[in-house]
Amino acid sequence: APAVIIMLEQSMVTDEGGKTRLGNVVAALDNRIKALPANAAIGLWTFDGKEGRSEVSAGPLGDPVDGQPRSEALTAALDKQHASSGGAVSFTTLRIIYKDAQTNFRAGQTNSVLVITAGPHTDQSLGGQGLQDFIKQSADPAKPVAVNVIDFGSDSDRETWEAVAKLSGGAYQNLSTSASPDLVTAVTNFLN
């Protein structure tokens, strides 16, 4: 069973197939979470142009969160997301989540962060090279945390995301649209 922290960009307002890109991603995540075993450990962070925030702490899907199974807390948190225009503080948010994933590393499970973004990153306090340097310096062979990235369209941060995925032992996938079976396949592969 995987141990994955999902890092979801809210600033995905593009209409694709009659829904926002964010709406299509939420539907794919909802369906995948419902298919995972109770011992899969999943957490959810979201970010926009201002900040990243933890929506549901990472832990086994069968464990209770505020009186309901974590799986239900996750789908409830996902279903209340709405697309907001503006930037995306993706690099700085990933820095927080990566450390969190290492601190709460789950031995015996495949630990990863799943970044879902369309870019571009807008917080100038951390650039692409700075994020790569952070991953290089923070990587711990005893606690491997892969960063997998689903990136939409012609994101100007593509080179950074590809490098971060490679440095962390993760994978990068670019999708031209969220209104495609390719999104479901990518979500399934990275939440597996």
Short mmCIF file of N, CA and C in Angstrom, two decimals:
data_model
loop_
_atom_site.label_atom_id
_atom_site.label_comp_id
_atom_site.label_asym_id
_atom_site.label_seq_id
_atom_site.Cartn_x
_atom_site.Cartn_y
_atom_site.Cartn_z
N ALA A 1 0.85 -1.20 0.00
CA ALA A 1 0.00 0.00 0.00
C ALA A 1 0.88 1.25 0.00
N PRO A 2 0.53 2.23 -0.79
CA PRO A 2 1.37 3.43 -0.89
C PRO A 2 1.19 4.37 0.30
N ALA A 3 2.18 5.24 0.49
CA ALA A 3 2.07 6.36 1.45
C ALA A 3 2.33 7.61 0.62
N VAL A 4 1.27 8.35 0.33
CA VAL A 4 1.35 9.47 -0.61
C VAL A 4 0.73 10.72 -0.01
N ILE A 5 1.46 11.82 -0.11
CA ILE A 5 0.87 13.13 0.19
C ILE A 5 0.56 13.78 -1.15
N ILE A 6 -0.70 14.08 -1.37
CA ILE A 6 -1.14 14.74 -2.60
C ILE A 6 -1.00 16.25 -2.41
N MET A 7 -0.36 16.91 -3.37
CA MET A 7 -0.18 18.36 -3.34
C MET A 7 -0.89 18.94 -4.56
N LEU A 8 -2.05 19.52 -4.34
CA LEU A 8 -2.97 19.89 -5.42
C LEU A 8 -3.06 21.40 -5.60
N GLU A 9 -2.78 21.84 -6.82
CA GLU A 9 -2.91 23.27 -7.14
C GLU A 9 -4.37 23.64 -7.32
N GLN A 10 -4.80 24.74 -6.66
CA GLN A 10 -6.18 25.20 -6.81
C GLN A 10 -6.35 26.12 -8.02
N SER A 11 -5.25 26.69 -8.50
CA SER A 11 -5.34 27.69 -9.57
C SER A 11 -5.42 27.04 -10.96
N MET A 12 -6.27 26.03 -11.08
CA MET A 12 -6.42 25.34 -12.37
C MET A 12 -7.84 25.60 -12.89
N VAL A 13 -8.03 26.80 -13.47
CA VAL A 13 -9.37 27.26 -13.84
C VAL A 13 -9.75 26.93 -15.28
N THR A 14 -8.80 26.44 -16.08
CA THR A 14 -9.06 26.15 -17.49
C THR A 14 -10.24 25.19 -17.63
N ASP A 15 -11.18 25.52 -18.54
CA ASP A 15 -12.32 24.64 -18.81
C ASP A 15 -11.89 23.55 -19.78
N GLU A 16 -12.07 22.30 -19.37
CA GLU A 16 -11.72 21.17 -20.23
C GLU A 16 -12.82 20.13 -20.15
N GLY A 17 -13.52 19.93 -21.25
CA GLY A 17 -14.59 18.93 -21.29
C GLY A 17 -15.78 19.31 -20.43
N GLY A 18 -16.02 20.60 -20.24
CA GLY A 18 -17.20 21.06 -19.49
C GLY A 18 -16.99 21.22 -18.00
N LYS A 19 -15.78 20.91 -17.52
CA LYS A 19 -15.44 21.10 -16.10
C LYS A 19 -14.13 21.87 -16.02
N THR A 20 -13.86 22.47 -14.86
CA THR A 20 -12.54 23.07 -14.71
C THR A 20 -11.51 21.95 -14.65
N ARG A 21 -10.28 22.30 -14.97
CA ARG A 21 -9.19 21.33 -14.86
C ARG A 21 -9.15 20.79 -13.42
N LEU A 22 -9.33 21.67 -12.43
CA LEU A 22 -9.34 21.23 -11.03
C LEU A 22 -10.47 20.22 -10.80
N GLY A 23 -11.64 20.48 -11.36
CA GLY A 23 -12.79 19.57 -11.19
C GLY A 23 -12.50 18.18 -11.75
N ASN A 24 -11.87 18.13 -12.90
CA ASN A 24 -11.51 16.84 -13.50
C ASN A 24 -10.49 16.08 -12.65
N VAL A 25 -9.52 16.82 -12.11
CA VAL A 25 -8.50 16.20 -11.26
C VAL A 25 -9.13 15.67 -9.98
N VAL A 26 -10.02 16.46 -9.37
CA VAL A 26 -10.69 16.03 -8.14
C VAL A 26 -11.48 14.74 -8.38
N ALA A 27 -12.18 14.66 -9.50
CA ALA A 27 -12.96 13.45 -9.82
C ALA A 27 -12.04 12.23 -9.93
N ALA A 28 -10.90 12.40 -10.60
CA ALA A 28 -9.95 11.29 -10.76
C ALA A 28 -9.37 10.87 -9.41
N LEU A 29 -9.05 11.85 -8.55
CA LEU A 29 -8.50 11.53 -7.23
C LEU A 29 -9.55 10.84 -6.36
N ASP A 30 -10.78 11.35 -6.38
CA ASP A 30 -11.88 10.73 -5.61
C ASP A 30 -12.01 9.24 -5.95
N ASN A 31 -12.06 8.95 -7.25
CA ASN A 31 -12.25 7.57 -7.69
C ASN A 31 -11.08 6.68 -7.27
N ARG A 32 -9.86 7.22 -7.35
CA ARG A 32 -8.68 6.43 -7.00
C ARG A 32 -8.63 6.15 -5.50
N ILE A 33 -8.92 7.17 -4.70
CA ILE A 33 -8.88 7.01 -3.23
C ILE A 33 -9.88 5.93 -2.80
N LYS A 34 -11.06 5.91 -3.44
CA LYS A 34 -12.07 4.91 -3.10
C LYS A 34 -11.60 3.49 -3.42
N ALA A 35 -10.67 3.36 -4.36
CA ALA A 35 -10.20 2.03 -4.78
C ALA A 35 -9.01 1.53 -3.97
N LEU A 36 -8.43 2.40 -3.14
CA LEU A 36 -7.22 2.01 -2.40
C LEU A 36 -7.56 1.22 -1.14
N PRO A 37 -6.66 0.35 -0.69
CA PRO A 37 -6.91 -0.41 0.54
C PRO A 37 -6.86 0.49 1.79
N ALA A 38 -7.46 0.03 2.87
CA ALA A 38 -7.57 0.82 4.10
C ALA A 38 -6.22 1.16 4.71
N ASN A 39 -5.18 0.34 4.38
CA ASN A 39 -3.86 0.61 4.98
C ASN A 39 -3.01 1.55 4.11
N ALA A 40 -3.54 1.99 2.96
CA ALA A 40 -2.84 3.01 2.17
C ALA A 40 -2.85 4.31 2.98
N ALA A 41 -1.70 4.96 3.08
CA ALA A 41 -1.60 6.20 3.87
C ALA A 41 -1.61 7.39 2.91
N ILE A 42 -2.65 8.20 3.00
CA ILE A 42 -2.82 9.32 2.07
C ILE A 42 -3.05 10.61 2.86
N GLY A 43 -2.45 11.70 2.39
CA GLY A 43 -2.70 13.02 2.95
C GLY A 43 -2.97 13.99 1.82
N LEU A 44 -3.53 15.15 2.14
CA LEU A 44 -3.86 16.13 1.10
C LEU A 44 -3.45 17.53 1.52
N TRP A 45 -2.67 18.16 0.65
CA TRP A 45 -2.36 19.58 0.76
C TRP A 45 -2.89 20.28 -0.48
N THR A 46 -3.30 21.54 -0.32
CA THR A 46 -3.65 22.34 -1.49
C THR A 46 -2.82 23.62 -1.44
N PHE A 47 -2.68 24.27 -2.60
CA PHE A 47 -1.96 25.54 -2.64
C PHE A 47 -2.53 26.42 -3.74
N ASP A 48 -2.40 27.73 -3.51
CA ASP A 48 -2.81 28.71 -4.51
C ASP A 48 -1.66 29.71 -4.65
N GLY A 49 -1.95 30.94 -5.00
CA GLY A 49 -0.90 31.93 -5.19
C GLY A 49 -0.37 32.51 -3.89
N LYS A 50 -1.06 32.24 -2.78
CA LYS A 50 -0.67 32.83 -1.49
C LYS A 50 0.05 31.85 -0.57
N GLU A 51 -0.50 30.64 -0.45
CA GLU A 51 0.05 29.70 0.54
C GLU A 51 -0.33 28.26 0.21
N GLY A 52 0.40 27.36 0.85
CA GLY A 52 0.04 25.95 0.83
C GLY A 52 -0.58 25.62 2.18
N ARG A 53 -1.54 24.69 2.19
CA ARG A 53 -2.19 24.35 3.47
C ARG A 53 -2.51 22.86 3.51
N SER A 54 -2.39 22.30 4.71
CA SER A 54 -2.74 20.90 4.90
C SER A 54 -4.25 20.79 5.07
N GLU A 55 -4.87 19.99 4.21
CA GLU A 55 -6.33 19.81 4.27
C GLU A 55 -6.68 18.59 5.12
N VAL A 56 -5.95 17.48 4.90
CA VAL A 56 -6.15 16.25 5.67
C VAL A 56 -4.77 15.66 5.94
N SER A 57 -4.47 15.42 7.22
CA SER A 57 -3.15 14.88 7.57
C SER A 57 -2.97 13.48 6.98
N ALA A 58 -1.73 13.14 6.69
CA ALA A 58 -1.44 11.83 6.08
C ALA A 58 -1.59 10.72 7.11
N GLY A 59 -2.16 9.60 6.67
CA GLY A 59 -2.31 8.43 7.53
C GLY A 59 -3.15 7.39 6.82
N PRO A 60 -3.29 6.21 7.41
CA PRO A 60 -4.07 5.14 6.77
C PRO A 60 -5.51 5.56 6.49
N LEU A 61 -6.01 5.16 5.32
CA LEU A 61 -7.36 5.56 4.90
C LEU A 61 -8.44 5.07 5.86
N GLY A 62 -8.17 3.94 6.53
CA GLY A 62 -9.17 3.39 7.44
C GLY A 62 -9.21 4.06 8.81
N ASP A 63 -8.20 4.86 9.12
CA ASP A 63 -8.15 5.53 10.43
C ASP A 63 -9.16 6.68 10.50
N PRO A 64 -9.69 6.94 11.71
CA PRO A 64 -10.67 8.03 11.83
C PRO A 64 -10.02 9.41 11.83
N VAL A 65 -10.71 10.34 11.19
CA VAL A 65 -10.35 11.76 11.21
C VAL A 65 -11.63 12.52 11.51
N ASP A 66 -11.67 13.18 12.66
CA ASP A 66 -12.88 13.92 13.06
C ASP A 66 -14.14 13.06 12.98
N GLY A 67 -14.02 11.80 13.44
CA GLY A 67 -15.19 10.93 13.53
C GLY A 67 -15.61 10.23 12.25
N GLN A 68 -14.82 10.36 11.19
CA GLN A 68 -15.12 9.65 9.95
C GLN A 68 -13.84 9.03 9.42
N PRO A 69 -13.93 7.98 8.60
CA PRO A 69 -12.71 7.40 8.05
C PRO A 69 -11.93 8.46 7.25
N ARG A 70 -10.60 8.34 7.26
CA ARG A 70 -9.79 9.31 6.52
C ARG A 70 -10.18 9.35 5.04
N SER A 71 -10.55 8.20 4.48
CA SER A 71 -10.96 8.17 3.06
C SER A 71 -12.12 9.14 2.81
N GLU A 72 -13.09 9.19 3.74
CA GLU A 72 -14.24 10.09 3.58
C GLU A 72 -13.83 11.54 3.83
N ALA A 73 -12.92 11.74 4.78
CA ALA A 73 -12.43 13.11 5.04
C ALA A 73 -11.71 13.66 3.81
N LEU A 74 -10.95 12.78 3.14
CA LEU A 74 -10.23 13.19 1.93
C LEU A 74 -11.19 13.55 0.79
N THR A 75 -12.18 12.68 0.56
CA THR A 75 -13.09 12.98 -0.55
C THR A 75 -13.93 14.23 -0.22
N ALA A 76 -14.28 14.43 1.04
CA ALA A 76 -15.02 15.65 1.42
C ALA A 76 -14.17 16.89 1.19
N ALA A 77 -12.88 16.82 1.56
CA ALA A 77 -11.97 17.95 1.36
C ALA A 77 -11.76 18.22 -0.13
N LEU A 78 -11.63 17.15 -0.91
CA LEU A 78 -11.46 17.32 -2.36
C LEU A 78 -12.71 17.94 -2.99
N ASP A 79 -13.87 17.44 -2.58
CA ASP A 79 -15.12 17.89 -3.20
C ASP A 79 -15.43 19.35 -2.90
N LYS A 80 -14.84 19.92 -1.85
CA LYS A 80 -15.12 21.33 -1.56
C LYS A 80 -14.11 22.28 -2.23
N GLN A 81 -13.17 21.73 -2.98
CA GLN A 81 -12.20 22.58 -3.68
C GLN A 81 -12.88 23.31 -4.84
N HIS A 82 -12.49 24.56 -5.02
CA HIS A 82 -12.97 25.29 -6.19
C HIS A 82 -11.78 26.01 -6.83
N ALA A 83 -11.82 26.07 -8.14
CA ALA A 83 -10.71 26.66 -8.89
C ALA A 83 -10.65 28.16 -8.62
N SER A 84 -9.45 28.63 -8.30
CA SER A 84 -9.24 30.05 -8.04
C SER A 84 -8.12 30.55 -8.95
N SER A 85 -8.33 31.70 -9.54
CA SER A 85 -7.29 32.22 -10.43
C SER A 85 -6.18 32.82 -9.59
N GLY A 86 -5.05 33.08 -10.21
CA GLY A 86 -3.91 33.60 -9.46
C GLY A 86 -2.74 32.67 -9.61
N GLY A 87 -1.71 32.94 -8.87
CA GLY A 87 -0.48 32.18 -9.01
C GLY A 87 -0.50 30.87 -8.27
N ALA A 88 0.71 30.32 -8.09
CA ALA A 88 0.85 29.03 -7.42
C ALA A 88 2.19 29.00 -6.69
N VAL A 89 2.13 28.80 -5.38
CA VAL A 89 3.38 28.73 -4.60
C VAL A 89 3.81 27.26 -4.47
N SER A 90 4.07 26.65 -5.62
CA SER A 90 4.32 25.21 -5.64
C SER A 90 5.67 24.83 -5.05
N PHE A 91 6.74 25.55 -5.39
CA PHE A 91 8.07 25.15 -4.93
C PHE A 91 8.16 25.24 -3.41
N THR A 92 7.67 26.36 -2.87
CA THR A 92 7.76 26.56 -1.41
C THR A 92 6.86 25.58 -0.67
N THR A 93 5.71 25.24 -1.24
CA THR A 93 4.82 24.27 -0.60
C THR A 93 5.46 22.88 -0.61
N LEU A 94 6.08 22.52 -1.73
CA LEU A 94 6.73 21.20 -1.81
C LEU A 94 7.85 21.08 -0.77
N ARG A 95 8.56 22.16 -0.53
CA ARG A 95 9.65 22.13 0.46
C ARG A 95 9.10 21.72 1.84
N ILE A 96 7.95 22.25 2.21
CA ILE A 96 7.32 21.92 3.51
C ILE A 96 6.87 20.45 3.52
N ILE A 97 6.19 20.05 2.45
CA ILE A 97 5.61 18.70 2.39
C ILE A 97 6.71 17.63 2.34
N TYR A 98 7.78 17.89 1.61
CA TYR A 98 8.86 16.91 1.49
C TYR A 98 9.46 16.62 2.86
N LYS A 99 9.70 17.67 3.63
CA LYS A 99 10.22 17.49 5.00
C LYS A 99 9.22 16.73 5.87
N ASP A 100 7.94 17.05 5.70
CA ASP A 100 6.88 16.39 6.46
C ASP A 100 6.84 14.89 6.12
N ALA A 101 6.98 14.57 4.83
CA ALA A 101 6.97 13.17 4.40
C ALA A 101 8.16 12.41 4.97
N GLN A 102 9.30 13.07 5.07
CA GLN A 102 10.48 12.42 5.66
C GLN A 102 10.31 12.22 7.17
N THR A 103 9.80 13.25 7.83
CA THR A 103 9.60 13.18 9.29
C THR A 103 8.64 12.06 9.65
N ASN A 104 7.59 11.90 8.83
CA ASN A 104 6.56 10.88 9.09
C ASN A 104 6.70 9.70 8.14
N PHE A 105 7.94 9.39 7.79
CA PHE A 105 8.23 8.30 6.84
C PHE A 105 7.60 6.99 7.32
N ARG A 106 6.99 6.27 6.40
CA ARG A 106 6.33 5.00 6.74
C ARG A 106 7.16 3.85 6.21
N ALA A 107 7.87 3.19 7.10
CA ALA A 107 8.71 2.05 6.72
C ALA A 107 7.84 0.94 6.15
N GLY A 108 8.36 0.26 5.13
CA GLY A 108 7.62 -0.85 4.53
C GLY A 108 6.60 -0.42 3.49
N GLN A 109 6.45 0.90 3.27
CA GLN A 109 5.55 1.40 2.25
C GLN A 109 6.34 2.27 1.27
N THR A 110 5.82 2.45 0.08
CA THR A 110 6.44 3.32 -0.91
C THR A 110 6.00 4.74 -0.61
N ASN A 111 6.93 5.58 -0.15
CA ASN A 111 6.61 6.95 0.26
C ASN A 111 6.83 7.91 -0.90
N SER A 112 5.84 8.77 -1.13
CA SER A 112 5.98 9.75 -2.22
C SER A 112 5.10 10.97 -1.98
N VAL A 113 5.40 12.00 -2.77
CA VAL A 113 4.56 13.19 -2.85
C VAL A 113 4.07 13.24 -4.29
N LEU A 114 2.77 13.50 -4.49
CA LEU A 114 2.22 13.65 -5.83
C LEU A 114 1.85 15.11 -6.04
N VAL A 115 2.64 15.79 -6.85
CA VAL A 115 2.38 17.20 -7.18
C VAL A 115 1.50 17.24 -8.42
N ILE A 116 0.38 17.96 -8.33
CA ILE A 116 -0.50 18.14 -9.49
C ILE A 116 -0.61 19.64 -9.73
N THR A 117 -0.06 20.10 -10.85
CA THR A 117 0.06 21.54 -11.09
C THR A 117 -0.04 21.87 -12.57
N ALA A 118 -0.33 23.13 -12.84
CA ALA A 118 -0.26 23.64 -14.21
C ALA A 118 0.72 24.80 -14.28
N GLY A 119 1.24 25.20 -13.10
CA GLY A 119 2.21 26.28 -13.03
C GLY A 119 1.63 27.62 -13.48
N PRO A 120 2.42 28.64 -13.58
CA PRO A 120 3.80 28.64 -13.11
C PRO A 120 3.91 28.97 -11.63
N HIS A 121 5.04 28.60 -11.04
CA HIS A 121 5.34 28.94 -9.66
C HIS A 121 5.58 30.45 -9.59
N THR A 122 4.98 31.14 -8.61
CA THR A 122 5.05 32.61 -8.59
C THR A 122 5.72 33.20 -7.36
N ASP A 123 6.13 32.38 -6.41
CA ASP A 123 6.78 32.90 -5.20
C ASP A 123 8.28 33.02 -5.46
N GLN A 124 8.78 34.24 -5.47
CA GLN A 124 10.19 34.47 -5.85
C GLN A 124 11.18 34.13 -4.75
N SER A 125 10.70 33.72 -3.57
CA SER A 125 11.63 33.41 -2.48
C SER A 125 12.38 32.09 -2.71
N LEU A 126 11.87 31.27 -3.62
CA LEU A 126 12.53 30.00 -3.94
C LEU A 126 12.40 29.74 -5.44
N GLY A 127 13.52 29.70 -6.14
CA GLY A 127 13.51 29.45 -7.58
C GLY A 127 13.68 27.98 -7.89
N GLY A 128 13.67 27.67 -9.19
CA GLY A 128 13.79 26.27 -9.64
C GLY A 128 15.09 25.62 -9.20
N GLN A 129 16.21 26.35 -9.33
CA GLN A 129 17.50 25.78 -8.91
C GLN A 129 17.53 25.58 -7.40
N GLY A 130 16.93 26.52 -6.68
CA GLY A 130 16.86 26.41 -5.22
C GLY A 130 16.09 25.18 -4.78
N LEU A 131 15.00 24.88 -5.48
CA LEU A 131 14.21 23.69 -5.15
C LEU A 131 15.02 22.42 -5.44
N GLN A 132 15.71 22.40 -6.57
CA GLN A 132 16.54 21.23 -6.89
C GLN A 132 17.64 21.04 -5.86
N ASP A 133 18.27 22.13 -5.46
CA ASP A 133 19.33 22.05 -4.44
C ASP A 133 18.76 21.52 -3.13
N PHE A 134 17.56 21.99 -2.77
CA PHE A 134 16.91 21.53 -1.54
C PHE A 134 16.68 20.02 -1.57
N ILE A 135 16.18 19.51 -2.70
CA ILE A 135 15.92 18.06 -2.82
C ILE A 135 17.24 17.29 -2.71
N LYS A 136 18.28 17.77 -3.40
CA LYS A 136 19.59 17.11 -3.35
C LYS A 136 20.11 17.03 -1.92
N GLN A 137 20.01 18.16 -1.20
CA GLN A 137 20.56 18.24 0.16
C GLN A 137 19.70 17.46 1.17
N SER A 138 18.40 17.39 0.92
CA SER A 138 17.48 16.79 1.90
C SER A 138 17.29 15.30 1.71
N ALA A 139 17.55 14.80 0.50
CA ALA A 139 17.30 13.38 0.21
C ALA A 139 18.03 12.49 1.21
N ASP A 140 17.30 11.50 1.73
CA ASP A 140 17.86 10.58 2.73
C ASP A 140 17.66 9.16 2.22
N PRO A 141 18.76 8.47 1.86
CA PRO A 141 18.62 7.10 1.33
C PRO A 141 17.88 6.16 2.28
N ALA A 142 17.92 6.45 3.57
CA ALA A 142 17.22 5.60 4.55
C ALA A 142 15.72 5.88 4.56
N LYS A 143 15.32 7.06 4.04
CA LYS A 143 13.91 7.44 4.00
C LYS A 143 13.60 8.02 2.62
N PRO A 144 13.60 7.17 1.60
CA PRO A 144 13.38 7.69 0.24
C PRO A 144 11.95 8.19 0.03
N VAL A 145 11.83 9.43 -0.39
CA VAL A 145 10.52 10.02 -0.72
C VAL A 145 10.59 10.50 -2.16
N ALA A 146 9.88 9.81 -3.04
CA ALA A 146 9.85 10.19 -4.46
C ALA A 146 8.88 11.35 -4.66
N VAL A 147 9.23 12.27 -5.54
CA VAL A 147 8.31 13.33 -5.93
C VAL A 147 7.84 13.01 -7.34
N ASN A 148 6.55 12.68 -7.45
CA ASN A 148 5.93 12.43 -8.76
C ASN A 148 5.14 13.66 -9.15
N VAL A 149 5.17 13.99 -10.43
CA VAL A 149 4.55 15.23 -10.89
C VAL A 149 3.62 14.97 -12.07
N ILE A 150 2.36 15.43 -11.94
CA ILE A 150 1.44 15.52 -13.07
C ILE A 150 1.35 17.01 -13.39
N ASP A 151 1.82 17.37 -14.57
CA ASP A 151 1.95 18.78 -14.96
C ASP A 151 1.15 19.00 -16.23
N PHE A 152 0.30 20.04 -16.23
CA PHE A 152 -0.57 20.28 -17.37
C PHE A 152 -0.03 21.35 -18.31
N GLY A 153 -0.21 21.09 -19.60
CA GLY A 153 0.05 22.10 -20.62
C GLY A 153 1.50 22.52 -20.74
N SER A 154 1.69 23.77 -21.16
CA SER A 154 3.04 24.29 -21.43
C SER A 154 3.54 25.05 -20.21
N ASP A 155 3.70 24.34 -19.11
CA ASP A 155 4.16 24.94 -17.85
C ASP A 155 5.62 25.38 -17.99
N SER A 156 5.87 26.66 -17.70
CA SER A 156 7.24 27.18 -17.81
C SER A 156 8.18 26.54 -16.78
N ASP A 157 7.61 25.87 -15.77
CA ASP A 157 8.43 25.20 -14.75
C ASP A 157 8.72 23.74 -15.09
N ARG A 158 8.41 23.33 -16.30
CA ARG A 158 8.54 21.91 -16.66
C ARG A 158 9.94 21.38 -16.37
N GLU A 159 10.98 22.12 -16.76
CA GLU A 159 12.36 21.63 -16.56
C GLU A 159 12.65 21.39 -15.08
N THR A 160 12.17 22.31 -14.24
CA THR A 160 12.38 22.15 -12.79
C THR A 160 11.68 20.90 -12.29
N TRP A 161 10.41 20.72 -12.69
CA TRP A 161 9.65 19.55 -12.21
C TRP A 161 10.27 18.24 -12.69
N GLU A 162 10.73 18.22 -13.94
CA GLU A 162 11.38 17.01 -14.45
C GLU A 162 12.64 16.70 -13.64
N ALA A 163 13.40 17.75 -13.32
CA ALA A 163 14.64 17.56 -12.56
C ALA A 163 14.34 17.09 -11.13
N VAL A 164 13.35 17.69 -10.49
CA VAL A 164 12.99 17.33 -9.12
C VAL A 164 12.51 15.88 -9.06
N ALA A 165 11.69 15.49 -10.04
CA ALA A 165 11.22 14.10 -10.08
C ALA A 165 12.40 13.15 -10.21
N LYS A 166 13.32 13.46 -11.11
CA LYS A 166 14.48 12.60 -11.34
C LYS A 166 15.37 12.53 -10.10
N LEU A 167 15.65 13.69 -9.50
CA LEU A 167 16.53 13.75 -8.32
C LEU A 167 15.97 12.94 -7.15
N SER A 168 14.64 12.90 -7.04
CA SER A 168 14.01 12.25 -5.89
C SER A 168 13.65 10.79 -6.16
N GLY A 169 13.91 10.33 -7.38
CA GLY A 169 13.53 8.95 -7.72
C GLY A 169 12.09 8.82 -8.14
N GLY A 170 11.48 9.95 -8.47
CA GLY A 170 10.08 9.94 -8.91
C GLY A 170 9.96 9.99 -10.41
N ALA A 171 8.77 10.32 -10.89
CA ALA A 171 8.50 10.37 -12.32
C ALA A 171 7.71 11.64 -12.64
N TYR A 172 7.87 12.11 -13.88
CA TYR A 172 7.19 13.31 -14.35
C TYR A 172 6.27 12.92 -15.50
N GLN A 173 5.06 13.44 -15.50
CA GLN A 173 4.16 13.23 -16.63
C GLN A 173 3.47 14.53 -16.99
N ASN A 174 3.59 14.92 -18.27
CA ASN A 174 2.90 16.11 -18.76
C ASN A 174 1.64 15.67 -19.49
N LEU A 175 0.54 16.34 -19.21
CA LEU A 175 -0.73 16.06 -19.88
C LEU A 175 -1.20 17.33 -20.57
N SER A 176 -1.69 17.21 -21.80
CA SER A 176 -2.17 18.40 -22.51
C SER A 176 -3.55 18.82 -22.00
N THR A 177 -4.33 17.87 -21.51
CA THR A 177 -5.68 18.16 -21.02
C THR A 177 -6.04 17.24 -19.86
N SER A 178 -6.95 17.73 -19.01
CA SER A 178 -7.43 16.89 -17.91
C SER A 178 -8.66 16.09 -18.34
N ALA A 179 -9.22 16.42 -19.50
CA ALA A 179 -10.43 15.73 -19.98
C ALA A 179 -10.01 14.56 -20.86
N SER A 180 -9.30 13.62 -20.25
CA SER A 180 -8.74 12.51 -21.02
C SER A 180 -8.51 11.33 -20.09
N PRO A 181 -8.62 10.10 -20.62
CA PRO A 181 -8.32 8.91 -19.80
C PRO A 181 -6.88 8.90 -19.29
N ASP A 182 -5.99 9.68 -19.95
CA ASP A 182 -4.59 9.74 -19.52
C ASP A 182 -4.47 10.26 -18.09
N LEU A 183 -5.38 11.15 -17.69
CA LEU A 183 -5.34 11.68 -16.32
C LEU A 183 -5.63 10.56 -15.33
N VAL A 184 -6.65 9.76 -15.61
CA VAL A 184 -7.00 8.65 -14.71
C VAL A 184 -5.84 7.67 -14.61
N THR A 185 -5.20 7.38 -15.74
CA THR A 185 -4.06 6.46 -15.76
C THR A 185 -2.91 7.01 -14.92
N ALA A 186 -2.62 8.31 -15.08
CA ALA A 186 -1.52 8.92 -14.32
C ALA A 186 -1.81 8.90 -12.83
N VAL A 187 -3.03 9.25 -12.44
CA VAL A 187 -3.41 9.25 -11.01
C VAL A 187 -3.31 7.84 -10.45
N THR A 188 -3.77 6.86 -11.21
CA THR A 188 -3.71 5.46 -10.76
C THR A 188 -2.25 5.02 -10.59
N ASN A 189 -1.39 5.37 -11.56
CA ASN A 189 0.01 4.97 -11.47
C ASN A 189 0.72 5.58 -10.27
N PHE A 190 0.41 6.83 -9.97
CA PHE A 190 1.12 7.53 -8.90
C PHE A 190 0.50 7.30 -7.53
N LEU A 191 -0.73 6.82 -7.50
CA LEU A 191 -1.38 6.44 -6.22
C LEU A 191 -1.53 4.93 -6.25
N ASN A 192 -0.41 4.22 -6.21
CA ASN A 192 -0.43 2.78 -6.36
C ASN A 192 0.59 2.12 -5.43
#
